[in-house]
Structures are given as structure tokens and as C-alpha cells.
PDB file of C-alpha atoms in Angstrom:
ATOM      1  CA  MET A  20      84.421 119.160 136.372  1.00  0.00           C
ATOM      2  CA  ALA A  21      83.522 119.826 132.718  1.00  0.00           C
ATOM      3  CA  PHE A  22      80.567 117.444 132.915  1.00  0.00           C
ATOM      4  CA  SER A  23      79.314 119.157 136.076  1.00  0.00           C
ATOM      5  CA  ILE A  24      79.591 122.590 134.446  1.00  0.00           C
ATOM      6  CA  ILE A  25      77.595 121.486 131.408  1.00  0.00           C
ATOM      7  CA  CYS A  26      74.892 119.850 133.533  1.00  0.00           C
ATOM      8  CA  ILE A  27      74.440 122.859 135.835  1.00  0.00           C
ATOM      9  CA  ALA A  28      74.433 125.328 132.943  1.00  0.00           C
ATOM     10  CA  THR A  29      71.884 123.219 131.062  1.00  0.00           C
ATOM     11  CA  VAL A  30      69.536 123.043 134.044  1.00  0.00           C
ATOM     12  CA  ILE A  31      69.686 126.808 134.614  1.00  0.00           C
ATOM     13  CA  THR A  32      69.126 127.463 130.910  1.00  0.00           C
ATOM     14  CA  LEU A  33      66.017 125.268 130.880  1.00  0.00           C
ATOM     15  CA  VAL A  34      64.673 126.804 134.095  1.00  0.00           C
ATOM     16  CA  ASN A  35      65.033 130.187 132.369  1.00  0.00           C
ATOM     17  CA  PRO A  36      65.364 132.624 135.306  1.00  0.00           C
ATOM     18  CA  SER A  37      63.859 136.080 134.921  1.00  0.00           C
ATOM     19  CA  SER A  38      67.253 137.766 134.577  1.00  0.00           C
ATOM     20  CA  THR A  39      67.887 136.108 131.189  1.00  0.00           C
ATOM     21  CA  GLN A  40      64.372 135.696 129.811  1.00  0.00           C
ATOM     22  CA  GLU A  41      65.019 138.350 127.169  1.00  0.00           C
ATOM     23  CA  LEU A  42      67.799 136.237 125.644  1.00  0.00           C
ATOM     24  CA  SER A  43      67.331 133.445 123.124  1.00  0.00           C
ATOM     25  CA  ILE A  44      67.888 129.890 124.307  1.00  0.00           C
ATOM     26  CA  ALA A  45      71.276 129.785 122.546  1.00  0.00           C
ATOM     27  CA  GLN A  46      72.336 133.047 124.191  1.00  0.00           C
ATOM     28  CA  ARG A  47      71.146 131.796 127.583  1.00  0.00           C
ATOM     29  CA  ALA A  48      73.116 128.577 127.150  1.00  0.00           C
ATOM     30  CA  VAL A  49      76.333 130.451 126.374  1.00  0.00           C
ATOM     31  CA  PHE A  50      75.707 132.987 129.138  1.00  0.00           C
ATOM     32  CA  TRP A  51      75.155 130.396 131.875  1.00  0.00           C
ATOM     33  CA  LEU A  52      77.921 128.137 130.595  1.00  0.00           C
ATOM     34  CA  PHE A  53      80.375 131.010 130.976  1.00  0.00           C
ATOM     35  CA  GLN A  54      78.984 132.020 134.376  1.00  0.00           C
ATOM     36  CA  VAL A  55      79.037 128.514 135.841  1.00  0.00           C
ATOM     37  CA  SER A  56      82.463 127.610 134.457  1.00  0.00           C
ATOM     38  CA  ALA A  57      84.021 130.856 135.728  1.00  0.00           C
ATOM     39  CA  LEU A  58      82.488 130.424 139.175  1.00  0.00           C
ATOM     40  CA  LEU A  59      83.519 126.791 139.644  1.00  0.00           C
ATOM     41  CA  LEU A  60      87.022 127.381 138.308  1.00  0.00           C
ATOM     42  CA  ILE A  61      87.512 130.283 140.717  1.00  0.00           C
ATOM     43  CA  MET A  62      86.292 128.116 143.600  1.00  0.00           C
ATOM     44  CA  GLN A  63      88.650 125.363 142.474  1.00  0.00           C
ATOM     45  CA  THR A  64      91.549 127.818 142.421  1.00  0.00           C
ATOM     46  CA  MET A  65      90.683 129.085 145.895  1.00  0.00           C
ATOM     47  CA  GLN A  66      90.643 125.519 147.223  1.00  0.00           C
ATOM     48  CA  LEU A  67      94.074 124.826 145.761  1.00  0.00           C
ATOM     49  CA  GLY A  68      95.410 128.106 147.124  1.00  0.00           C
ATOM     50  CA  LEU A  69      94.116 127.535 150.648  1.00  0.00           C
ATOM     51  CA  GLN A  70      95.654 124.065 150.700  1.00  0.00           C
ATOM     52  CA  LYS A  71      99.092 125.682 150.771  1.00  0.00           C
ATOM     53  CA  PHE A  72      98.483 126.761 154.366  1.00  0.00           C
ATOM     54  CA  SER A  73      98.996 124.100 157.036  1.00  0.00           C
ATOM     55  CA  PRO A  74      96.358 125.463 159.510  1.00  0.00           C
ATOM     56  CA  PHE A  75      93.721 125.002 156.804  1.00  0.00           C
ATOM     57  CA  PHE A  76      93.971 121.203 157.150  1.00  0.00           C
ATOM     58  CA  LYS A  77      92.975 121.367 160.819  1.00  0.00           C
ATOM     59  CA  TRP A  78      89.534 122.625 159.866  1.00  0.00           C
ATOM     60  CA  PRO A  79      86.617 120.227 159.337  1.00  0.00           C
ATOM     61  CA  LEU A  80      86.193 119.287 155.674  1.00  0.00           C
ATOM     62  CA  ILE A  81      82.847 121.050 155.419  1.00  0.00           C
ATOM     63  CA  ALA A  82      84.455 124.254 156.731  1.00  0.00           C
ATOM     64  CA  GLN A  83      87.307 124.004 154.217  1.00  0.00           C
ATOM     65  CA  LEU A  84      84.886 123.675 151.321  1.00  0.00           C
ATOM     66  CA  ALA A  85      82.569 126.383 152.653  1.00  0.00           C
ATOM     67  CA  LEU A  86      85.437 128.871 152.942  1.00  0.00           C
ATOM     68  CA  SER A  87      86.829 128.148 149.481  1.00  0.00           C
ATOM     69  CA  GLY A  88      83.323 128.319 148.030  1.00  0.00           C
ATOM     70  CA  PHE A  89      82.476 131.630 149.703  1.00  0.00           C
ATOM     71  CA  LEU A  90      85.790 133.253 148.732  1.00  0.00           C
ATOM     72  CA  GLY A  91      85.274 131.998 145.197  1.00  0.00           C
ATOM     73  CA  ALA A  92      81.828 133.603 145.121  1.00  0.00           C
ATOM     74  CA  VAL A  93      83.305 136.891 146.386  1.00  0.00           C
ATOM     75  CA  LEU A  94      85.897 136.914 143.599  1.00  0.00           C
ATOM     76  CA  PHE A  95      83.286 135.969 141.006  1.00  0.00           C
ATOM     77  CA  VAL A  96      80.841 138.797 141.826  1.00  0.00           C
ATOM     78  CA  PRO A  97      82.725 141.509 139.843  1.00  0.00           C
ATOM     79  CA  ILE A  98      82.759 139.183 136.825  1.00  0.00           C
ATOM     80  CA  GLY A  99      79.007 138.621 137.139  1.00  0.00           C
ATOM     81  CA  ILE A 100      78.297 142.362 137.438  1.00  0.00           C
ATOM     82  CA  TRP A 101      80.513 143.111 134.445  1.00  0.00           C
ATOM     83  CA  LEU A 102      78.842 140.462 132.304  1.00  0.00           C
ATOM     84  CA  ASP A 103      75.362 141.663 133.231  1.00  0.00           C
ATOM     85  CA  ARG A 104      76.275 145.184 132.162  1.00  0.00           C
ATOM     86  CA  ILE A 105      77.791 144.031 128.891  1.00  0.00           C
ATOM     87  CA  LEU A 106      74.582 142.204 127.988  1.00  0.00           C
ATOM     88  CA  GLY A 107      72.312 144.878 129.418  1.00  0.00           C
ATOM     89  CA  LEU A 108      70.840 142.517 132.012  1.00  0.00           C
ATOM     90  CA  ASP A 109      71.460 144.634 135.116  1.00  0.00           C
ATOM     91  CA  GLU A 110      68.297 146.198 136.487  1.00  0.00           C
ATOM     92  CA  ALA A 111      68.417 149.583 138.147  1.00  0.00           C
ATOM     93  CA  THR A 112      67.791 149.433 141.876  1.00  0.00           C
ATOM     94  CA  VAL A 113      65.270 152.052 142.998  1.00  0.00           C
ATOM     95  CA  THR A 114      65.406 151.427 146.751  1.00  0.00           C
ATOM     96  CA  LEU A 115      69.171 151.687 147.222  1.00  0.00           C
ATOM     97  CA  PRO A 116      71.767 154.270 146.154  1.00  0.00           C
ATOM     98  CA  GLN A 117      73.970 153.114 143.320  1.00  0.00           C
ATOM     99  CA  SER A 118      77.055 152.753 145.512  1.00  0.00           C
ATOM    100  CA  TRP A 119      79.531 150.167 144.265  1.00  0.00           C
ATOM    101  CA  TYR A 120      79.760 148.368 147.601  1.00  0.00           C
ATOM    102  CA  LEU A 121      75.983 148.099 147.910  1.00  0.00           C
ATOM    103  CA  GLU A 122      75.789 146.732 144.395  1.00  0.00           C
ATOM    104  CA  PHE A 123      78.562 144.287 145.287  1.00  0.00           C
ATOM    105  CA  LEU A 124      76.823 143.098 148.471  1.00  0.00           C
ATOM    106  CA  GLU A 125      73.494 142.789 146.694  1.00  0.00           C
ATOM    107  CA  GLU A 126      75.045 140.632 143.970  1.00  0.00           C
ATOM    108  CA  LEU A 127      76.952 138.575 146.540  1.00  0.00           C
ATOM    109  CA  ALA A 128      73.759 137.881 148.481  1.00  0.00           C
ATOM    110  CA  PHE A 129      72.148 136.723 145.225  1.00  0.00           C
ATOM    111  CA  VAL A 130      75.082 134.588 144.025  1.00  0.00           C
ATOM    112  CA  SER A 131      76.547 132.997 147.159  1.00  0.00           C
ATOM    113  CA  PRO A 132      73.645 130.755 148.355  1.00  0.00           C
ATOM    114  CA  PRO A 133      73.179 128.807 145.076  1.00  0.00           C
ATOM    115  CA  ALA A 134      76.929 128.873 144.380  1.00  0.00           C
ATOM    116  CA  LEU A 135      77.788 127.408 147.784  1.00  0.00           C
ATOM    117  CA  SER A 136      75.039 124.806 147.476  1.00  0.00           C
ATOM    118  CA  ALA A 137      76.350 123.675 144.087  1.00  0.00           C
ATOM    119  CA  TRP A 138      79.974 123.633 145.303  1.00  0.00           C
ATOM    120  CA  LEU A 139      79.215 121.624 148.429  1.00  0.00           C
ATOM    121  CA  GLY A 140      76.934 119.291 146.496  1.00  0.00           C
ATOM    122  CA  LEU A 141      79.537 118.534 143.841  1.00  0.00           C
ATOM    123  CA  ASN A 142      82.211 117.883 146.453  1.00  0.00           C
ATOM    124  CA  ALA A 143      79.919 115.812 148.653  1.00  0.00           C
ATOM    125  CA  ILE A 144      79.699 113.215 145.901  1.00  0.00           C
ATOM    126  CA  ARG A 145      83.505 112.945 145.785  1.00  0.00           C
ATOM    127  CA  LEU A 146      84.024 113.113 149.522  1.00  0.00           C
ATOM    128  CA  ARG A 147      82.795 109.579 150.188  1.00  0.00           C
ATOM    129  CA  GLY A 148      86.380 108.476 150.699  1.00  0.00           C
ATOM    130  CA  ALA A 149      87.261 111.502 152.801  1.00  0.00           C
ATOM    131  CA  ILE A 150      84.561 110.855 155.401  1.00  0.00           C
ATOM    132  CA  GLY A 151      85.616 107.288 155.977  1.00  0.00           C
ATOM    133  CA  LEU A 152      83.835 105.205 153.330  1.00  0.00           C
ATOM    134  CA  PHE A 153      86.453 103.421 151.289  1.00  0.00           C
ATOM    135  CA  GLN A 154      86.071 101.264 148.219  1.00  0.00           C
ATOM    136  CA  THR A 155      87.107  97.628 148.007  1.00  0.00           C
ATOM    137  CA  ARG A 156      84.790  96.377 145.276  1.00  0.00           C
ATOM    138  CA  GLY A 157      86.467  96.149 141.919  1.00  0.00           C
ATOM    139  CA  LEU A 158      89.952  96.406 143.385  1.00  0.00           C
ATOM    140  CA  PRO A 159      92.131  93.700 141.856  1.00  0.00           C
ATOM    141  CA  VAL A 160      93.049  90.967 144.339  1.00  0.00           C
ATOM    142  CA  ALA A 161      96.721  90.695 145.216  1.00  0.00           C
ATOM    143  CA  LYS A 162      98.525  87.728 143.707  1.00  0.00           C
ATOM    144  CA  THR A 163      99.199  84.806 146.046  1.00  0.00           C
ATOM    145  CA  ASP A 164     101.687  81.978 145.956  1.00  0.00           C
ATOM    146  CA  GLU A 165     100.843  78.278 146.204  1.00  0.00           C
ATOM    147  CA  THR A 166     100.672  78.402 149.997  1.00  0.00           C
ATOM    148  CA  GLY A 167      97.940  81.028 149.861  1.00  0.00           C
ATOM    149  CA  THR A 168     100.051  83.818 151.318  1.00  0.00           C
ATOM    150  CA  GLN A 169     100.252  87.177 149.611  1.00  0.00           C
ATOM    151  CA  ASP A 170     103.096  87.487 147.138  1.00  0.00           C
ATOM    152  CA  THR A 171     104.688  90.872 147.704  1.00  0.00           C
ATOM    153  CA  SER A 172     107.845  90.060 145.789  1.00  0.00           C
ATOM    154  CA  SER A 173     109.253  93.114 144.129  1.00  0.00           C
ATOM    155  CA  PRO A 174     112.444  93.994 142.256  1.00  0.00           C
ATOM    156  CA  VAL A 175     113.072  96.838 144.681  1.00  0.00           C
ATOM    157  CA  ASN A 176     114.378  97.090 148.211  1.00  0.00           C
ATOM    158  CA  GLN A 177     111.681  96.519 150.838  1.00  0.00           C
ATOM    159  CA  SER A 178     113.617  98.044 153.714  1.00  0.00           C
ATOM    160  CA  GLY A 179     111.396 100.073 156.007  1.00  0.00           C
ATOM    161  CA  SER A 180     108.198  98.271 155.009  1.00  0.00           C
ATOM    162  CA  ASP A 181     107.794  96.679 158.450  1.00  0.00           C
ATOM    163  CA  GLU A 182     107.921 100.096 160.093  1.00  0.00           C
ATOM    164  CA  ILE A 183     105.377 101.474 157.637  1.00  0.00           C
ATOM    165  CA  LYS A 184     102.966  98.548 157.971  1.00  0.00           C
ATOM    166  CA  SER A 185     103.094  98.783 161.739  1.00  0.00           C
ATOM    167  CA  GLY A 186     101.413 102.187 161.501  1.00  0.00           C
ATOM    168  CA  SER A 187     104.303 104.128 163.014  1.00  0.00           C
ATOM    169  CA  LEU A 188     104.438 106.592 160.117  1.00  0.00           C
ATOM    170  CA  LYS A 189     103.142 109.836 161.664  1.00  0.00           C
ATOM    171  CA  LEU A 190     102.300 112.294 158.895  1.00  0.00           C
ATOM    172  CA  PRO A 191      99.367 114.713 158.385  1.00  0.00           C
ATOM    173  CA  PHE A 192      98.659 112.984 155.077  1.00  0.00           C
ATOM    174  CA  VAL A 193      98.496 109.505 156.634  1.00  0.00           C
ATOM    175  CA  ALA A 194      96.421 110.827 159.540  1.00  0.00           C
ATOM    176  CA  SER A 195      93.783 112.036 157.059  1.00  0.00           C
ATOM    177  CA  LEU A 196      93.192 108.523 155.684  1.00  0.00           C
ATOM    178  CA  PRO A 197      90.076 106.590 156.741  1.00  0.00           C
ATOM    179  CA  PRO A 198      91.263 104.189 159.505  1.00  0.00           C
ATOM    180  CA  PRO A 199      89.949 101.012 157.782  1.00  0.00           C
ATOM    181  CA  LEU A 200      92.160 101.809 154.789  1.00  0.00           C
ATOM    182  CA  GLY A 201      95.373 101.272 156.755  1.00  0.00           C
ATOM    183  CA  ALA A 202      98.707 102.922 155.997  1.00  0.00           C
ATOM    184  CA  ASP A 203     100.318 100.346 153.684  1.00  0.00           C
ATOM    185  CA  LEU A 204     100.336 102.562 150.585  1.00  0.00           C
ATOM    186  CA  VAL A 205     100.399 101.132 147.085  1.00  0.00           C
ATOM    187  CA  ALA A 206      99.911 104.249 144.943  1.00  0.00           C
ATOM    188  CA  LEU A 207      98.629 107.832 144.904  1.00  0.00           C
ATOM    189  CA  SER A 208      96.848 109.566 142.030  1.00  0.00           C
ATOM    190  CA  ALA A 209      95.999 113.255 141.656  1.00  0.00           C
ATOM    191  CA  GLU A 210      92.387 114.217 140.917  1.00  0.00           C
ATOM    192  CA  LEU A 211      92.018 118.012 140.942  1.00  0.00           C
ATOM    193  CA  HIS A 212      92.482 119.133 144.564  1.00  0.00           C
ATOM    194  CA  TYR A 213      91.915 115.571 145.762  1.00  0.00           C
ATOM    195  CA  THR A 214      94.252 112.613 146.043  1.00  0.00           C
ATOM    196  CA  ARG A 215      93.100 109.065 145.382  1.00  0.00           C
ATOM    197  CA  VAL A 216      94.905 106.746 147.770  1.00  0.00           C
ATOM    198  CA  TYR A 217      95.402 103.044 147.046  1.00  0.00           C
ATOM    199  CA  THR A 218      96.406 100.685 149.837  1.00  0.00           C
ATOM    200  CA  ILE A 219      96.419  96.898 150.093  1.00  0.00           C
ATOM    201  CA  LEU A 220      92.957  97.136 151.673  1.00  0.00           C
ATOM    202  CA  GLY A 221      91.188  99.362 149.148  1.00  0.00           C
ATOM    203  CA  GLN A 222      91.087 102.913 147.865  1.00  0.00           C
ATOM    204  CA  ALA A 223      89.691 106.272 148.943  1.00  0.00           C
ATOM    205  CA  LEU A 224      89.463 109.820 147.652  1.00  0.00           C
ATOM    206  CA  ILE A 225      90.658 112.355 150.218  1.00  0.00           C
ATOM    207  CA  LEU A 226      90.736 116.140 150.289  1.00  0.00           C
ATOM    208  CA  TYR A 227      94.509 116.564 150.292  1.00  0.00           C
ATOM    209  CA  PRO A 228      96.886 117.990 147.639  1.00  0.00           C
ATOM    210  CA  PHE A 229      98.830 115.379 145.722  1.00  0.00           C
ATOM    211  CA  GLY A 230     102.109 117.311 145.732  1.00  0.00           C
ATOM    212  CA  ARG A 231     101.972 117.936 149.455  1.00  0.00           C
ATOM    213  CA  ALA A 232     101.359 114.240 150.178  1.00  0.00           C
ATOM    214  CA  ILE A 233     104.364 113.225 148.070  1.00  0.00           C
ATOM    215  CA  GLU A 234     106.576 115.801 149.770  1.00  0.00           C
ATOM    216  CA  GLU A 235     105.624 114.517 153.226  1.00  0.00           C
ATOM    217  CA  LEU A 236     106.358 110.919 152.235  1.00  0.00           C
ATOM    218  CA  LYS A 237     109.690 111.915 150.717  1.00  0.00           C
ATOM    219  CA  GLU A 238     110.770 113.820 153.837  1.00  0.00           C
ATOM    220  CA  ALA A 239     109.781 110.834 155.998  1.00  0.00           C
ATOM    221  CA  GLY A 240     111.901 108.492 153.875  1.00  0.00           C
ATOM    222  CA  TYR A 241     108.955 106.455 152.613  1.00  0.00           C
ATOM    223  CA  PRO A 242     110.226 104.213 149.767  1.00  0.00           C
ATOM    224  CA  GLY A 243     108.370 105.481 146.743  1.00  0.00           C
ATOM    225  CA  VAL A 244     108.779 107.329 143.444  1.00  0.00           C
ATOM    226  CA  GLN A 245     106.692 109.648 141.322  1.00  0.00           C
ATOM    227  CA  VAL A 246     106.309 108.002 137.904  1.00  0.00           C
ATOM    228  CA  HIS A 247     103.909 110.463 136.304  1.00  0.00           C
ATOM    229  CA  ARG A 248     102.731 114.019 136.816  1.00  0.00           C
ATOM    230  CA  SER A 249      99.618 112.589 138.474  1.00  0.00           C
ATOM    231  CA  HIS A 250     100.856 109.274 139.892  1.00  0.00           C
ATOM    232  CA  TRP A 251     103.168 108.067 142.674  1.00  0.00           C
ATOM    233  CA  VAL A 252     103.898 104.436 143.606  1.00  0.00           C
ATOM    234  CA  ALA A 253     105.350 102.637 146.622  1.00  0.00           C
ATOM    235  CA  GLN A 254     108.536 100.778 145.681  1.00  0.00           C
ATOM    236  CA  ASN A 255     107.787  97.689 147.768  1.00  0.00           C
ATOM    237  CA  HIS A 256     104.545  97.068 145.831  1.00  0.00           C
ATOM    238  CA  ILE A 257     105.948  97.286 142.284  1.00  0.00           C
ATOM    239  CA  LEU A 258     105.592  93.880 140.667  1.00  0.00           C
ATOM    240  CA  GLN A 259     106.959  94.547 137.194  1.00  0.00           C
ATOM    241  CA  LYS A 260     107.211  97.077 134.392  1.00  0.00           C
ATOM    242  CA  LYS A 261     105.229  96.448 131.214  1.00  0.00           C
ATOM    243  CA  ARG A 262     104.361  98.092 127.909  1.00  0.00           C
ATOM    244  CA  LEU A 263     100.947  98.564 126.353  1.00  0.00           C
ATOM    245  CA  ASN A 264     100.572 100.107 122.883  1.00  0.00           C
ATOM    246  CA  SER A 265     104.024 101.729 123.106  1.00  0.00           C
ATOM    247  CA  ARG A 266     103.179 103.246 126.498  1.00  0.00           C
ATOM    248  CA  GLY A 267     104.844 102.031 129.669  1.00  0.00           C
ATOM    249  CA  PHE A 268     103.061 101.214 132.894  1.00  0.00           C
ATOM    250  CA  LEU A 269     103.773  99.553 136.218  1.00  0.00           C
ATOM    251  CA  GLN A 270     101.992  96.437 137.406  1.00  0.00           C
ATOM    252  CA  MET A 271     101.532  96.661 141.161  1.00  0.00           C
ATOM    253  CA  ASP A 272     101.260  93.544 143.333  1.00  0.00           C
ATOM    254  CA  THR A 273      97.576  94.313 143.987  1.00  0.00           C
ATOM    255  CA  GLY A 274      96.825  94.187 140.249  1.00  0.00           C
ATOM    256  CA  LEU A 275      96.697  97.973 139.916  1.00  0.00           C
ATOM    257  CA  LYS A 276      98.192  99.455 136.721  1.00  0.00           C
ATOM    258  CA  ILE A 277      99.918 102.851 136.894  1.00  0.00           C
ATOM    259  CA  PRO A 278     101.131 104.718 133.762  1.00  0.00           C
ATOM    260  CA  VAL A 279     104.742 105.856 133.522  1.00  0.00           C
ATOM    261  CA  SER A 280     105.590 109.078 131.695  1.00  0.00           C
ATOM    262  CA  ARG A 281     108.702 109.441 129.561  1.00  0.00           C
ATOM    263  CA  ARG A 282     109.993 112.276 131.740  1.00  0.00           C
ATOM    264  CA  ARG A 283     109.882 110.042 134.833  1.00  0.00           C
ATOM    265  CA  LYS A 284     111.568 106.954 133.372  1.00  0.00           C
ATOM    266  CA  ASN A 285     114.987 107.918 134.735  1.00  0.00           C
ATOM    267  CA  ASP A 286     113.583 108.412 138.257  1.00  0.00           C
ATOM    268  CA  LEU A 287     111.982 104.983 138.048  1.00  0.00           C
ATOM    269  CA  SER A 288     115.147 103.326 136.716  1.00  0.00           C
ATOM    270  CA  GLN A 289     117.063 104.491 139.790  1.00  0.00           C
ATOM    271  CA  VAL A 290     114.845 102.489 142.144  1.00  0.00           C
ATOM    272  CA  LEU A 291     114.282  99.374 140.016  1.00  0.00           C
TER     273      LEU A 291
END
């Protein structure tokens, strides 16, 4: 997100729109950096807020992002108007009365098209996994025994794994996964309002809140444990626990490495 903010603000600064031509290049850089960061953070907050409502997940992904982006632009408009006035950049409108709602609508019409385009564009790059394209390149290959069969040995109980692998787990979270990815989960990782899902077949980034996914799996009795604020692992795919530079991590049977926080060590000890 920070990299995207800097890139967008830099481009706008170099383009030098008429509204900020009176400012120096340093002032323009600071002005647009603040504007872009505030706008994207508000949109991000709206996305996280809307994800708390179950009906929201029934919408197409493009509609979810469009709504969060538009509402974010609406909330940002007063900030933009205030900042323009502070810097003396607001131009008096001679064709319209100076009513607050007209000023608001005029600013919204100016802000929302580029804001929505930037929001959808940034998310489109990350939505490759959400629209069904999943990654397998670079994913460590699962260890195999001498007979060539996959070694899924684990120090934890594997009860329920047959039911899970058969695809009988009916959850909104699992239903949102790209079909080629399967439902044999290895780990989940939080990335903003996305969740990166690792299975034995690959990985994908989906538009689904990390906490909600974990709660659904817990209520369904899926054998797993949260080992970090941003990471969850399936018990039947834990190979062993290791240490690296005084920091603990889990080695999964696919070769994936997941960090373990100190606060979650007790939770992990109960399942190992």
C-alpha cells in the first residue's frame, strides 16, 4: 500500500495539475502524498468495514470494490475541500451558488472517477487469485517417501482430514476459493483485507477477511490453529517446529515456512 501511495503521488506531482501549479514541487509532493494516502486509507477502511456484513460477500467482486471505493471517495471529499481551503487552492465558482451541498457534489464529481479508477486498478493486480488464477510456480514441493507417495506425517492428530479432502466442508470461505485450488488447506495468511490461501495444490489471494475465515473454520471443527496475528495453519500439515535466529517457525509438509509469535506458543503447544 505504501509503495502504491508513493507511486501515485509522484506521478500526480510530475503531471502538475492546474489546481497545484502555484505550489513548489516540494509542496506539491507533500500535498498529493497526503491526499492520496488519506483517500486510499479511507477506502481500505470502508472495505474492511463492509466485510463485516454477510450480504456483502454475495456481491460480485467488482461491485464490492466499487462500493467501498465510492463510499471512501464520499468520506474523503470533506478532507479535500478543507485542505484546499487551508492552502488557498479552492477557486470560487461563478456559475453556481456557494451552497455546501453543491460544493460537495462538485468536488465528488471531480474526485470519484480518478479515485475509483486507481482503487480498482490497484486491487485488480492483487485479485488474480480471487478470479480463479492460482499460483503453483515457486511453491515448495511436498516431501515424499521412498515409494514416491506424499509424506503427510505430522505430530498432530489427522482426524477429520478425509472429510475435509473429500470436499464436504461447506463454508462461505471455502466456496470463495478458485476450484482448481481444492479445499485441502495448509495455511492462511492475512494481507490487508485479503487472505492468502495455501493448499497442497498451490496458493491464491482472495478477497475475504482473515479473521472471518478463521472463525468459520473453527466453528466447523476444522483442525487448525492460529500461530501468529497474521497466520493460521492446518494441524494435519505441520511437519515440525524449528528455530531460525531465535525466532520460531513451523515447517509445513509442503515446504512452506510459517512464523510463530511468542503470544501464540501456548495455543500451538496444545495441538502438538
